[in-house]
Coordinates of C-alpha atoms in Angstrom, one line a residue:
Chain A
M1 CA -67.3 0.4 11.9
T2 CA -64.4 1.3 9.5
L3 CA -61.4 -0.6 10.1
I4 CA -59.2 0.3 7.3
E5 CA -59.5 3.8 5.4
M6 CA -57.0 4.3 2.5
R7 CA -57.1 7.9 1.0
E8 CA -55.5 8.3 -2.1
V9 CA -52.9 5.8 -1.6
G10 CA -50.1 5.3 -4.3
K11 CA -46.8 3.3 -4.6
T12 CA -44.0 4.5 -6.8
Y13 CA -40.6 2.6 -7.4
G14 CA -38.4 5.2 -8.8
P15 CA -40.2 6.5 -11.9
I16 CA -42.7 3.9 -12.0
R17 CA -45.8 4.3 -10.6
A18 CA -47.5 0.9 -9.7
L19 CA -50.5 1.8 -7.8
G20 CA -52.0 5.8 -7.5
G21 CA -55.2 7.2 -6.1
I22 CA -56.5 4.4 -4.5
S23 CA -59.1 5.2 -1.8
L24 CA -61.1 2.6 0.1
S25 CA -62.4 1.8 3.3
V26 CA -62.9 -2.1 4.8
R27 CA -65.9 -2.3 7.3
A28 CA -66.5 -4.8 10.1
G29 CA -68.9 -7.7 8.6
E30 CA -68.4 -6.6 4.9
V31 CA -66.6 -8.4 2.1
T32 CA -64.9 -6.0 -0.1
C33 CA -64.0 -7.0 -3.4
V34 CA -60.5 -5.9 -5.3
L35 CA -60.6 -6.9 -9.1
G36 CA -58.5 -6.4 -11.8
D37 CA -56.7 -8.1 -14.5
N38 CA -52.9 -9.2 -14.1
G39 CA -50.9 -6.2 -13.5
A40 CA -53.6 -4.2 -12.4
G41 CA -51.8 -3.5 -9.2
K42 CA -54.3 -5.7 -6.8
S43 CA -50.8 -7.6 -5.2
T44 CA -49.3 -4.1 -4.6
L45 CA -52.6 -2.9 -2.9
I46 CA -52.9 -6.0 -0.6
K47 CA -49.0 -5.9 0.3
I48 CA -49.5 -2.3 1.4
M49 CA -52.2 -3.4 3.7
S50 CA -50.5 -6.6 5.3
G51 CA -47.0 -4.9 5.7
L52 CA -45.1 -6.5 3.0
L53 CA -44.5 -3.1 1.1
E54 CA -44.7 0.5 2.4
H55 CA -46.6 3.0 0.5
T56 CA -45.3 6.1 -0.9
E57 CA -48.3 8.4 -1.1
G58 CA -51.4 9.1 0.3
Q59 CA -52.4 8.0 4.2
L60 CA -53.5 4.6 5.6
M61 CA -55.7 4.5 8.4
V62 CA -56.4 1.8 10.5
D63 CA -58.8 2.5 13.4
G64 CA -58.6 6.2 12.5
E65 CA -54.8 6.3 13.3
E66 CA -52.3 7.2 10.4
L67 CA -50.0 4.7 9.9
V68 CA -47.1 3.0 7.4
F69 CA -46.7 -0.7 8.0
S70 CA -42.7 -1.6 8.0
S71 CA -43.1 -5.7 8.3
P72 CA -46.3 -8.1 8.3
R73 CA -45.8 -8.5 11.9
Q74 CA -47.2 -4.6 12.7
A75 CA -50.3 -5.7 10.6
L76 CA -50.6 -8.5 12.5
S77 CA -50.3 -6.8 15.7
R78 CA -52.9 -4.5 14.6
G79 CA -55.4 -7.3 13.6
I80 CA -54.6 -7.3 10.0
A81 CA -54.2 -10.8 8.8
T82 CA -53.6 -12.0 5.0
V83 CA -54.0 -15.5 3.3
Y84 CA -51.8 -15.4 0.0
Q85 CA -52.7 -18.1 -2.2
D86 CA -49.7 -19.7 -2.5
L87 CA -47.9 -19.1 0.5
A88 CA -50.4 -19.7 3.2
V89 CA -48.7 -22.7 4.8
V90 CA -45.6 -24.2 5.1
P91 CA -46.3 -27.8 3.3
L92 CA -43.7 -29.9 5.1
M93 CA -45.0 -29.0 8.9
E94 CA -47.8 -30.5 10.2
V95 CA -51.1 -29.1 10.6
W96 CA -50.9 -27.7 14.2
R97 CA -47.6 -26.1 13.7
N98 CA -48.9 -24.5 11.0
F99 CA -51.6 -23.2 12.3
F100 CA -49.7 -21.9 15.7
L101 CA -46.8 -21.0 13.2
G102 CA -45.6 -17.0 14.3
A103 CA -48.0 -17.5 17.7
E104 CA -46.6 -20.3 19.3
L105 CA -47.9 -21.2 22.7
R106 CA -45.0 -21.6 25.1
S107 CA -44.3 -22.8 28.7
G108 CA -42.5 -19.7 29.7
R109 CA -40.7 -16.6 28.4
F110 CA -36.9 -17.9 28.3
P111 CA -35.2 -18.6 25.2
L112 CA -35.2 -22.5 25.2
A113 CA -38.8 -22.9 26.9
G114 CA -40.8 -25.8 25.7
L115 CA -43.8 -25.5 23.4
R116 CA -47.2 -26.4 25.0
I117 CA -47.4 -29.1 22.2
R118 CA -50.6 -30.6 23.3
E119 CA -52.6 -28.1 24.2
M120 CA -51.9 -26.5 20.6
R121 CA -53.0 -29.7 18.8
R122 CA -56.4 -29.9 21.0
I123 CA -56.8 -26.1 20.0
A124 CA -55.8 -26.4 16.5
D125 CA -58.0 -29.6 15.9
E126 CA -61.1 -27.5 17.9
E127 CA -60.8 -24.3 15.9
L128 CA -61.0 -26.6 13.0
R129 CA -63.9 -28.4 13.8
K130 CA -65.6 -25.2 14.9
M131 CA -64.9 -24.2 11.4
G132 CA -66.3 -27.3 9.9
I133 CA -63.2 -28.6 9.0
T134 CA -62.3 -32.3 10.1
V135 CA -58.7 -33.1 9.6
K136 CA -58.2 -36.8 10.2
D137 CA -54.8 -36.3 12.1
I138 CA -53.9 -33.0 13.1
N139 CA -50.1 -34.2 13.1
Q140 CA -50.2 -34.8 9.5
P141 CA -48.2 -32.6 7.2
I142 CA -50.4 -29.9 5.9
G143 CA -48.9 -31.0 2.6
T144 CA -50.9 -33.7 2.4
L145 CA -54.2 -31.5 2.7
S146 CA -55.9 -30.2 -1.0
G147 CA -55.4 -26.6 -2.1
G148 CA -58.9 -25.5 -0.5
Q149 CA -58.4 -27.2 2.4
R150 CA -55.0 -25.1 3.1
Q151 CA -56.7 -22.2 2.4
C152 CA -59.4 -23.0 5.1
V153 CA -57.2 -24.0 7.4
A154 CA -55.1 -20.6 6.9
I155 CA -58.5 -18.6 7.4
A156 CA -59.2 -20.4 10.8
R157 CA -55.8 -19.7 11.8
A158 CA -56.4 -15.8 11.0
V159 CA -60.2 -16.3 12.6
Y160 CA -58.7 -17.6 15.9
F161 CA -55.9 -15.4 16.4
G162 CA -58.5 -12.2 16.6
A163 CA -57.8 -10.9 12.9
R164 CA -60.5 -8.4 12.4
V165 CA -59.6 -7.9 9.2
L166 CA -58.9 -10.6 6.7
I167 CA -57.2 -10.4 3.5
L168 CA -57.4 -13.2 1.1
D169 CA -55.1 -13.1 -1.8
E170 CA -57.1 -14.7 -4.8
P171 CA -58.0 -17.4 -2.7
T172 CA -60.1 -19.5 -5.5
A173 CA -57.4 -18.8 -8.3
A174 CA -55.8 -22.6 -8.4
L175 CA -59.0 -24.2 -7.3
G176 CA -61.8 -26.4 -8.8
V177 CA -65.5 -25.3 -8.9
K178 CA -66.4 -27.3 -5.7
Q179 CA -63.2 -26.3 -3.6
S180 CA -64.0 -22.7 -4.5
G181 CA -67.6 -23.1 -3.0
V182 CA -65.9 -24.5 0.1
V183 CA -63.3 -21.5 0.3
L184 CA -66.4 -18.9 -0.4
K185 CA -68.3 -20.5 2.1
Y186 CA -65.9 -19.8 4.7
T187 CA -65.5 -16.3 3.5
A188 CA -68.7 -15.8 4.1
A189 CA -68.6 -17.4 7.8
A190 CA -65.8 -14.9 8.1
R191 CA -67.7 -12.0 7.4
D192 CA -70.8 -13.1 9.4
A193 CA -68.5 -13.4 12.6
G194 CA -67.8 -9.6 12.1
L195 CA -64.7 -9.2 10.3
G196 CA -63.7 -7.0 7.5
V197 CA -62.8 -9.1 4.6
V198 CA -61.0 -8.0 1.3
F199 CA -61.4 -10.4 -1.2
I200 CA -58.6 -9.7 -4.1
T201 CA -59.8 -11.8 -7.3
H202 CA -60.0 -11.8 -10.8
N203 CA -63.2 -13.9 -10.9
P204 CA -66.4 -11.9 -11.1
H205 CA -68.5 -14.7 -10.5
H206 CA -66.8 -15.4 -7.4
A207 CA -66.4 -11.7 -6.1
Y208 CA -70.4 -11.5 -6.4
L209 CA -71.5 -14.4 -4.5
V210 CA -69.8 -12.7 -1.5
G211 CA -69.0 -9.2 -2.0
D212 CA -70.6 -6.2 -0.3
R213 CA -68.8 -3.6 -2.4
F214 CA -66.3 -3.9 -5.6
L215 CA -63.5 -2.2 -6.6
V216 CA -62.1 -2.8 -10.1
L217 CA -58.2 -1.8 -10.6
K218 CA -56.9 -1.2 -14.0
R219 CA -53.3 0.1 -14.4
G220 CA -52.8 0.9 -10.7
R221 CA -56.0 3.0 -11.1
V222 CA -59.2 2.5 -9.5
E223 CA -61.7 1.9 -12.6
L224 CA -64.9 1.7 -10.6
D225 CA -65.9 1.7 -7.1
S226 CA -69.4 0.4 -6.5
R227 CA -72.0 -1.2 -4.1
R228 CA -73.4 -4.4 -4.5
D229 CA -77.1 -3.0 -4.9
E230 CA -75.6 -0.4 -7.5
I231 CA -74.4 -3.1 -9.7
S232 CA -75.4 -6.2 -11.7
L233 CA -73.4 -9.3 -11.8
N234 CA -73.1 -8.5 -16.0
D235 CA -72.0 -5.1 -15.5
L236 CA -69.2 -6.2 -13.3
T237 CA -68.3 -8.8 -15.5
Q238 CA -68.2 -6.4 -18.5
E239 CA -66.2 -4.1 -16.5
M240 CA -64.1 -6.8 -15.5
A241 CA -63.5 -8.1 -19.0
G242 CA -62.4 -4.7 -20.3
G243 CA -65.6 -3.0 -20.8
D244 CA -65.7 -0.9 -23.8
E245 CA -62.4 -2.5 -25.1
L246 CA -64.2 -6.1 -25.2
D247 CA -67.1 -4.7 -27.0
A248 CA -64.4 -3.4 -29.6
L249 CA -63.0 -6.6 -29.9
A250 CA -66.2 -8.2 -30.0
H251 CA -67.3 -6.3 -33.2
E252 CA -63.7 -6.8 -34.6
L253 CA -63.8 -10.5 -34.0
R254 CA -67.4 -10.5 -35.7
R255 CA -66.4 -8.8 -38.9
T256 CA -63.4 -10.6 -39.6
T257 CA -64.9 -14.4 -39.1
K258 CA -67.8 -13.2 -41.5
Chain B
M1 CA -71.6 -24.7 7.0
T2 CA -73.3 -28.8 7.2
E3 CA -70.7 -30.2 4.6
S4 CA -67.2 -30.7 6.4
L5 CA -63.8 -31.2 4.8
V6 CA -62.2 -34.9 5.6
A7 CA -58.7 -34.9 4.9
G8 CA -55.8 -37.9 4.9
S9 CA -55.9 -41.1 6.1
P10 CA -55.0 -42.0 10.1
N11 CA -51.2 -42.9 9.6
P12 CA -50.3 -46.8 10.4
L13 CA -47.6 -46.8 12.7
S14 CA -45.2 -48.0 10.1
H15 CA -46.2 -45.4 8.0
R16 CA -45.1 -43.0 10.8
L17 CA -41.9 -44.4 11.5
F18 CA -40.7 -44.6 8.0
A19 CA -41.8 -40.8 7.5
R20 CA -39.4 -40.1 10.3
P21 CA -36.1 -38.3 8.9
E22 CA -33.7 -40.4 10.9
I23 CA -34.9 -44.1 9.9
G24 CA -32.9 -44.5 6.9
A25 CA -29.5 -43.5 8.4
T26 CA -30.1 -45.6 11.8
A27 CA -30.9 -48.6 9.8
A28 CA -27.9 -47.9 7.8
A29 CA -25.7 -47.0 10.8
G30 CA -27.0 -50.6 12.4
V31 CA -25.8 -52.6 9.0
I32 CA -22.4 -50.9 8.5
L33 CA -21.5 -51.5 12.4
V34 CA -22.5 -55.3 12.0
F35 CA -20.6 -55.6 8.8
F36 CA -17.4 -54.1 10.3
L37 CA -17.7 -56.1 13.8
A38 CA -17.8 -59.1 11.1
A39 CA -15.2 -58.2 8.9
A40 CA -12.2 -56.2 11.2
P41 CA -11.4 -58.0 14.5
A42 CA -9.7 -55.2 15.7
F43 CA -13.2 -53.7 16.0
R44 CA -14.7 -55.7 18.6
S45 CA -13.5 -53.8 21.6
G46 CA -14.9 -51.4 23.9
G47 CA -11.8 -49.0 23.1
S48 CA -12.0 -48.8 19.3
F49 CA -16.0 -48.4 20.3
F50 CA -14.9 -45.1 21.9
T51 CA -12.1 -44.1 19.3
V52 CA -15.1 -44.4 17.0
L53 CA -17.0 -42.2 18.8
Y54 CA -14.7 -39.9 19.0
Q55 CA -13.8 -39.4 15.3
S56 CA -17.9 -39.4 15.1
S57 CA -17.9 -36.2 17.4
T58 CA -15.2 -34.4 15.8
I59 CA -17.3 -34.3 12.5
G60 CA -20.6 -34.4 14.6
I61 CA -20.5 -31.3 16.6
V62 CA -20.2 -29.0 13.8
A63 CA -22.6 -31.3 11.4
I64 CA -25.4 -30.2 13.9
G65 CA -25.1 -26.7 13.2
V66 CA -24.7 -27.3 9.5
G67 CA -27.6 -29.4 10.2
L68 CA -29.9 -27.1 11.4
L69 CA -28.9 -24.4 9.0
M70 CA -29.7 -26.8 6.3
I71 CA -33.2 -27.5 7.9
G72 CA -33.3 -23.6 7.9
G73 CA -33.1 -23.7 4.0
E74 CA -29.0 -22.4 3.9
F75 CA -25.7 -23.7 3.0
D76 CA -22.3 -23.1 5.0
L77 CA -19.4 -24.0 3.2
S78 CA -16.8 -21.9 5.3
A79 CA -18.0 -24.3 8.3
G80 CA -14.8 -26.4 7.5
V81 CA -11.9 -23.7 7.6
I82 CA -13.6 -21.7 10.3
V83 CA -12.5 -24.4 12.6
T84 CA -8.8 -23.7 11.5
T85 CA -9.6 -20.1 11.7
A86 CA -10.8 -20.1 15.2
G87 CA -7.6 -22.1 16.6
L88 CA -5.3 -19.8 14.8
A89 CA -6.4 -16.6 15.8
N90 CA -6.5 -18.0 19.5
S91 CA -2.9 -19.4 19.3
M92 CA -1.4 -16.5 17.5
F93 CA -3.4 -13.6 19.0
C94 CA -1.9 -14.6 22.4
W95 CA 1.7 -15.6 21.2
W96 CA 1.6 -12.3 19.4
F97 CA 0.9 -10.0 21.8
G98 CA 1.8 -12.7 25.3
I99 CA -1.6 -12.5 26.8
D100 CA -3.9 -14.9 28.8
L101 CA -5.0 -18.0 26.4
W102 CA -8.5 -17.4 27.8
V103 CA -9.0 -13.9 26.5
G104 CA -7.5 -15.2 23.2
A105 CA -10.2 -17.9 23.2
L106 CA -13.2 -15.5 23.8
L107 CA -11.8 -13.4 21.1
S108 CA -11.5 -16.0 18.8
L109 CA -15.2 -16.8 19.7
A110 CA -16.1 -13.1 18.9
F111 CA -14.4 -13.5 15.6
C112 CA -16.1 -16.3 14.5
L113 CA -19.5 -15.4 15.4
F114 CA -18.7 -12.2 13.7
I115 CA -18.1 -14.2 10.7
G116 CA -21.2 -16.3 11.3
F117 CA -23.3 -13.1 11.2
V118 CA -21.2 -11.6 8.2
N119 CA -22.3 -14.7 6.3
G120 CA -26.1 -14.4 7.4
Y121 CA -26.1 -10.7 6.8
L122 CA -24.7 -11.0 3.2
V123 CA -27.1 -13.7 2.5
M124 CA -30.2 -11.9 4.0
R125 CA -29.3 -8.6 2.3
T126 CA -28.0 -9.3 -0.8
G127 CA -30.6 -12.3 -2.0
I128 CA -27.4 -14.2 -3.2
P129 CA -27.3 -18.1 -2.5
S130 CA -25.8 -18.7 0.3
F131 CA -23.6 -21.5 -1.7
L132 CA -21.9 -18.7 -3.1
I133 CA -21.6 -16.3 -0.3
T134 CA -19.9 -18.8 1.9
L135 CA -18.1 -20.3 -1.2
G136 CA -16.6 -16.4 -1.1
T137 CA -15.7 -16.7 2.8
F138 CA -14.5 -20.1 2.7
F139 CA -11.6 -19.0 0.5
V140 CA -11.1 -15.8 1.8
L141 CA -10.9 -17.5 5.3
Q142 CA -8.7 -20.3 3.5
G143 CA -6.1 -18.0 2.0
A144 CA -5.8 -15.4 5.4
N145 CA -5.3 -19.0 7.5
L146 CA -2.1 -19.5 5.7
G147 CA -1.4 -15.9 4.8
L148 CA -1.4 -14.7 8.2
T149 CA 0.3 -18.1 9.5
K150 CA 3.1 -17.3 7.5
V151 CA 3.5 -13.4 8.5
V152 CA 3.4 -14.2 12.1
T153 CA 5.3 -17.4 12.5
G154 CA 7.4 -17.4 9.0
S155 CA 5.9 -21.1 8.6
V156 CA 2.5 -22.6 8.1
T157 CA 2.6 -23.9 11.6
S158 CA 1.1 -22.0 14.5
P159 CA 3.2 -21.7 17.7
D160 CA 3.2 -24.5 20.0
I161 CA 1.0 -22.8 23.2
S162 CA 1.3 -25.6 25.5
R163 CA 3.5 -23.7 28.0
M164 CA 1.3 -20.4 27.9
D165 CA -1.0 -19.0 30.8
G166 CA -4.5 -20.3 31.0
Y167 CA -3.5 -23.8 29.0
P168 CA -3.9 -26.4 31.7
L169 CA -7.8 -24.9 32.3
L170 CA -8.7 -24.6 28.8
E171 CA -7.3 -28.3 28.0
G172 CA -9.3 -29.4 30.6
V173 CA -12.3 -27.5 29.1
F174 CA -12.0 -28.4 25.5
A175 CA -9.5 -31.5 25.1
S176 CA -9.6 -33.9 28.1
N177 CA -10.3 -37.2 28.2
F178 CA -11.1 -39.9 31.0
D179 CA -10.8 -43.4 31.7
A180 CA -13.9 -45.5 32.2
G181 CA -13.6 -48.9 32.8
G182 CA -10.5 -49.7 31.1
V183 CA -11.3 -47.3 27.8
T184 CA -10.6 -43.9 26.9
V185 CA -13.4 -41.2 26.6
W186 CA -12.8 -38.3 24.8
G187 CA -14.7 -35.1 26.5
T188 CA -15.9 -34.0 22.9
V189 CA -17.9 -37.3 23.0
L190 CA -19.7 -35.8 25.8
W191 CA -20.2 -32.3 24.4
W192 CA -21.3 -33.8 20.6
L193 CA -24.3 -36.0 22.9
G194 CA -25.1 -32.7 24.6
F195 CA -25.2 -30.7 21.6
T196 CA -27.1 -33.2 20.0
A197 CA -29.6 -33.4 22.6
L198 CA -29.7 -29.6 23.2
A199 CA -30.3 -28.8 19.0
A200 CA -32.9 -31.9 19.2
W201 CA -35.0 -30.0 22.0
V202 CA -34.7 -27.0 20.3
L203 CA -35.7 -28.0 17.0
Q204 CA -38.9 -30.1 18.2
R205 CA -40.0 -28.7 21.1
T206 CA -39.1 -24.7 21.0
R207 CA -40.7 -22.0 19.2
T208 CA -37.1 -21.2 17.4
G209 CA -37.4 -24.8 16.0
N210 CA -40.7 -24.1 14.8
W211 CA -39.2 -21.2 13.1
V212 CA -36.3 -23.0 11.6
F213 CA -38.6 -25.5 10.2
A214 CA -40.8 -22.7 8.4
I215 CA -38.0 -20.4 7.1
G216 CA -36.2 -24.1 5.5
G217 CA -39.8 -25.1 4.2
S218 CA -41.0 -21.6 3.1
A219 CA -39.4 -18.6 3.8
D220 CA -42.4 -16.3 2.5
S221 CA -44.9 -17.9 4.3
A222 CA -43.1 -17.7 7.3
R223 CA -42.6 -14.2 7.0
A224 CA -46.1 -13.6 6.3
V225 CA -47.2 -15.1 9.5
G226 CA -45.0 -13.0 11.4
V227 CA -41.9 -15.2 11.5
P228 CA -38.5 -13.1 11.9
V229 CA -36.8 -14.8 9.1
V230 CA -33.7 -12.5 8.8
R231 CA -32.9 -12.9 12.5
T232 CA -33.8 -16.6 12.5
K233 CA -31.4 -17.3 9.5
I234 CA -28.5 -14.9 10.6
G235 CA -28.7 -17.0 14.1
L236 CA -28.5 -20.2 12.4
F237 CA -25.1 -19.2 10.6
M238 CA -23.6 -17.8 14.0
T239 CA -24.6 -21.4 15.2
V240 CA -22.6 -23.0 13.0
S241 CA -19.5 -20.6 13.6
F242 CA -20.0 -21.1 17.2
L243 CA -19.5 -25.0 17.0
G244 CA -16.9 -24.5 14.5
W245 CA -15.1 -22.2 17.2
F246 CA -15.8 -25.2 19.7
V247 CA -14.2 -27.7 17.4
G248 CA -11.4 -25.4 16.3
M249 CA -10.5 -25.3 20.3
H250 CA -10.6 -29.0 20.8
T251 CA -8.4 -29.3 17.7
L252 CA -5.9 -26.5 19.2
Y253 CA -5.9 -27.8 23.1
R254 CA -5.5 -31.5 21.8
F255 CA -2.3 -30.8 19.6
N256 CA -1.3 -27.6 20.7
T257 CA -0.1 -26.2 17.3
L258 CA -2.2 -26.6 14.1
Q259 CA -1.4 -26.8 10.3
A260 CA -2.8 -23.3 8.9
G261 CA -4.2 -25.6 6.0
N262 CA -6.5 -27.7 7.8
G263 CA -10.0 -28.3 7.5
V264 CA -10.4 -27.8 3.9
G265 CA -12.7 -30.5 2.7
N266 CA -14.8 -31.0 6.3
E267 CA -17.5 -28.9 5.0
F268 CA -18.5 -31.5 2.7
L269 CA -18.0 -34.0 5.5
Y270 CA -20.8 -31.8 7.7
I271 CA -23.1 -31.8 4.7
I272 CA -22.9 -35.4 4.0
A273 CA -23.3 -36.3 7.5
A274 CA -26.3 -33.9 8.1
V275 CA -27.9 -35.4 4.6
V276 CA -27.2 -38.8 5.3
G277 CA -29.1 -38.1 8.6
G278 CA -32.1 -37.7 6.7
T279 CA -31.8 -33.4 6.1
L280 CA -33.3 -32.4 3.1
L281 CA -31.0 -30.7 0.6
T282 CA -33.8 -27.9 0.1
G283 CA -34.8 -27.4 3.8
G284 CA -37.6 -27.3 5.8
Y285 CA -37.0 -31.2 6.9
G286 CA -34.8 -33.3 9.2
N287 CA -33.5 -33.4 12.8
A288 CA -30.5 -33.2 15.1
I289 CA -30.6 -37.0 16.1
G290 CA -30.4 -37.8 12.4
V291 CA -27.1 -35.8 11.9
G292 CA -25.9 -37.0 15.0
I293 CA -26.3 -40.7 13.5
G294 CA -25.0 -39.5 10.2
A295 CA -21.6 -38.5 11.6
F296 CA -21.5 -41.7 13.8
I297 CA -21.7 -43.7 10.2
F298 CA -18.9 -41.5 9.0
G299 CA -16.9 -42.6 12.1
T300 CA -17.6 -46.1 12.1
T301 CA -16.8 -46.3 8.4
S302 CA -13.5 -44.1 8.4
L303 CA -12.1 -46.0 11.2
G304 CA -13.5 -49.1 10.2
I305 CA -11.9 -49.4 7.2
V306 CA -8.7 -48.9 8.7
Y307 CA -9.5 -51.9 11.2
A308 CA -10.2 -54.3 8.4
G309 CA -6.8 -53.7 6.8
W310 CA -8.2 -52.0 3.7
D311 CA -6.8 -48.9 1.8
P312 CA -8.1 -46.0 3.5
N313 CA -8.8 -44.3 0.0
W314 CA -11.5 -46.4 -0.6
F315 CA -13.4 -44.6 2.4
K316 CA -14.0 -41.5 0.6
A317 CA -15.8 -43.5 -2.5
F318 CA -18.1 -45.3 0.4
L319 CA -19.0 -41.8 1.6
G320 CA -20.3 -41.0 -2.1
V321 CA -22.3 -43.7 -2.3
M322 CA -23.8 -43.6 0.9
L323 CA -24.8 -39.7 0.0
L324 CA -26.2 -41.1 -3.0
L325 CA -28.7 -43.7 -1.1
A326 CA -29.5 -41.2 1.5
V327 CA -30.5 -38.3 -1.2
L328 CA -32.7 -41.1 -2.7
V329 CA -34.2 -42.1 0.4
N330 CA -34.8 -38.7 1.2
L331 CA -36.5 -37.6 -1.6
Y332 CA -39.0 -40.5 -0.9
V333 CA -39.9 -39.5 2.4
K334 CA -40.5 -35.9 1.0
S335 CA -43.0 -36.9 -1.7
L336 CA -44.7 -39.1 1.1
A337 CA -45.1 -36.1 3.4
T338 CA -46.3 -33.6 0.5
S339 CA -48.6 -36.1 -1.5
T340 CA -52.2 -35.2 -1.2
R341 CA -53.5 -38.6 0.3
L342 CA -56.8 -39.8 -1.3
L343 CA -59.7 -40.5 1.0
R344 CA -60.9 -44.5 1.2
D345 CA -63.2 -44.8 4.1
S346 CA -65.9 -41.9 3.2
P347 CA -66.2 -41.8 -0.3
G348 CA -69.4 -39.2 0.0
K349 CA -67.0 -36.5 0.6
A350 CA -65.4 -35.4 -2.7
D351 CA -63.4 -32.3 -1.5
D352 CA -60.6 -34.0 -1.1
A353 CA -59.8 -34.2 -4.9

């Protein structure tokens, strides 16, 4: 089932084109990997999907309906949740407050209505356990968790609030090998739960572990669009590392070092 | 998914208590109170205690708003002069047009809320730090207070309003006091406690409070999960100007006439009360009760020095020292709250590096 479909989507800032001619589809139960070097347009692409930026060209279709998101709230209400690498959580707030931030349970609809704190603590704890994350104290500031754990809490939160599309922005970029493994596991778990996952990374090895489809961006354009069975890890790495440019560079370096 | 993540250690009570924003301020308030009780015999009476509370309330009411705004990650330097602006707007408007003071009070409220809105809107719209935007508003208001008062009355004092329509009722609301067992209790003390309780409830127990902490702690993260950052921040600026209006009304109806140059410098007292009360200067941390205790420390010291018969000029030096100490304590508390805690009880799970 196709959840998001992009047709020739682009974004220009005045005369500068950050992104152009992007076509991709996000399907339920699949991981779509978007790879690219710094400045390739990955962030612009996910910001369009998550509602932080409006696209200026092409069509963005969610469940077959053409839309332009003007705020993250709109994207969220369509079931599109984004977990950002560096801004997934508010460090000084408790784990449970972070879990429910933006979707708090209240005891009424009037302005001063109290939060249902006990219930939120219980649900946050249960949901994290379900994902296999055990937090000793749900009341501790989330800043006391490690980077990988914070990412996992953010993913668990998105899954709990009924996200159908999960956009992960470089979730493993700042993590060590072991923590990256944990995050990749939750990514796979989200896929198995039937979510459409968009996985942004510049690490082809991580992408190849979980991806069903690979999109390599370069200077705001699609360089490669391939299904998993059509491409090997070596080819993907080659493509990501600069492809022919790398060959030329290798050749050059060989000659000078000899 | 067999491997699980285990994080943190169960907080011992002492640890958790120490990590509360107001704990440093409470200890300091206790020490200062005992010190002045010992040093100043005139301080040891119910009457002077309630005078201290009154003094605290005049700073404390606006400090609540400033504290909330700082938790939300912004400053308001115009909070001191807006108090005077509110009073002047009320009295001169009514005096010039000869209308009921009630109408003037409401117009003054609308005007103050508008200033708060403009502060917030400019900060959010331009992305310029609130320190600069409100420094601008501060000077505009300070100049306009004096300039307009001179145009209207020919001097820097606002006209006496005590014989105008609506005065007795408004005085009852904003500037009344009553006798309780031989001591004078000012109504503002009750308002102060009420506003503090309301702010504490909002911050800790409502969705709005959750949003305030979130936008101060990390506005981008908050926005990404759907928190209306712009609306919440503008609301906080308007809360400050509302409370400034309230104290402005109190000052006007207590003294009947205002000096147009008043209020300058008070913005720093509000910020000091908030920071001494455990509010983090960079936002995202603090609470309303702490701000109340910060204001109480201000009241105790400013009057304690007088009761002890010392030169009141030392008061500001003391406030400065308190502020520096408080900032150090806050920094330490923040580092406690954000450092990754290492596992001690389950060494097998090394995810938590």
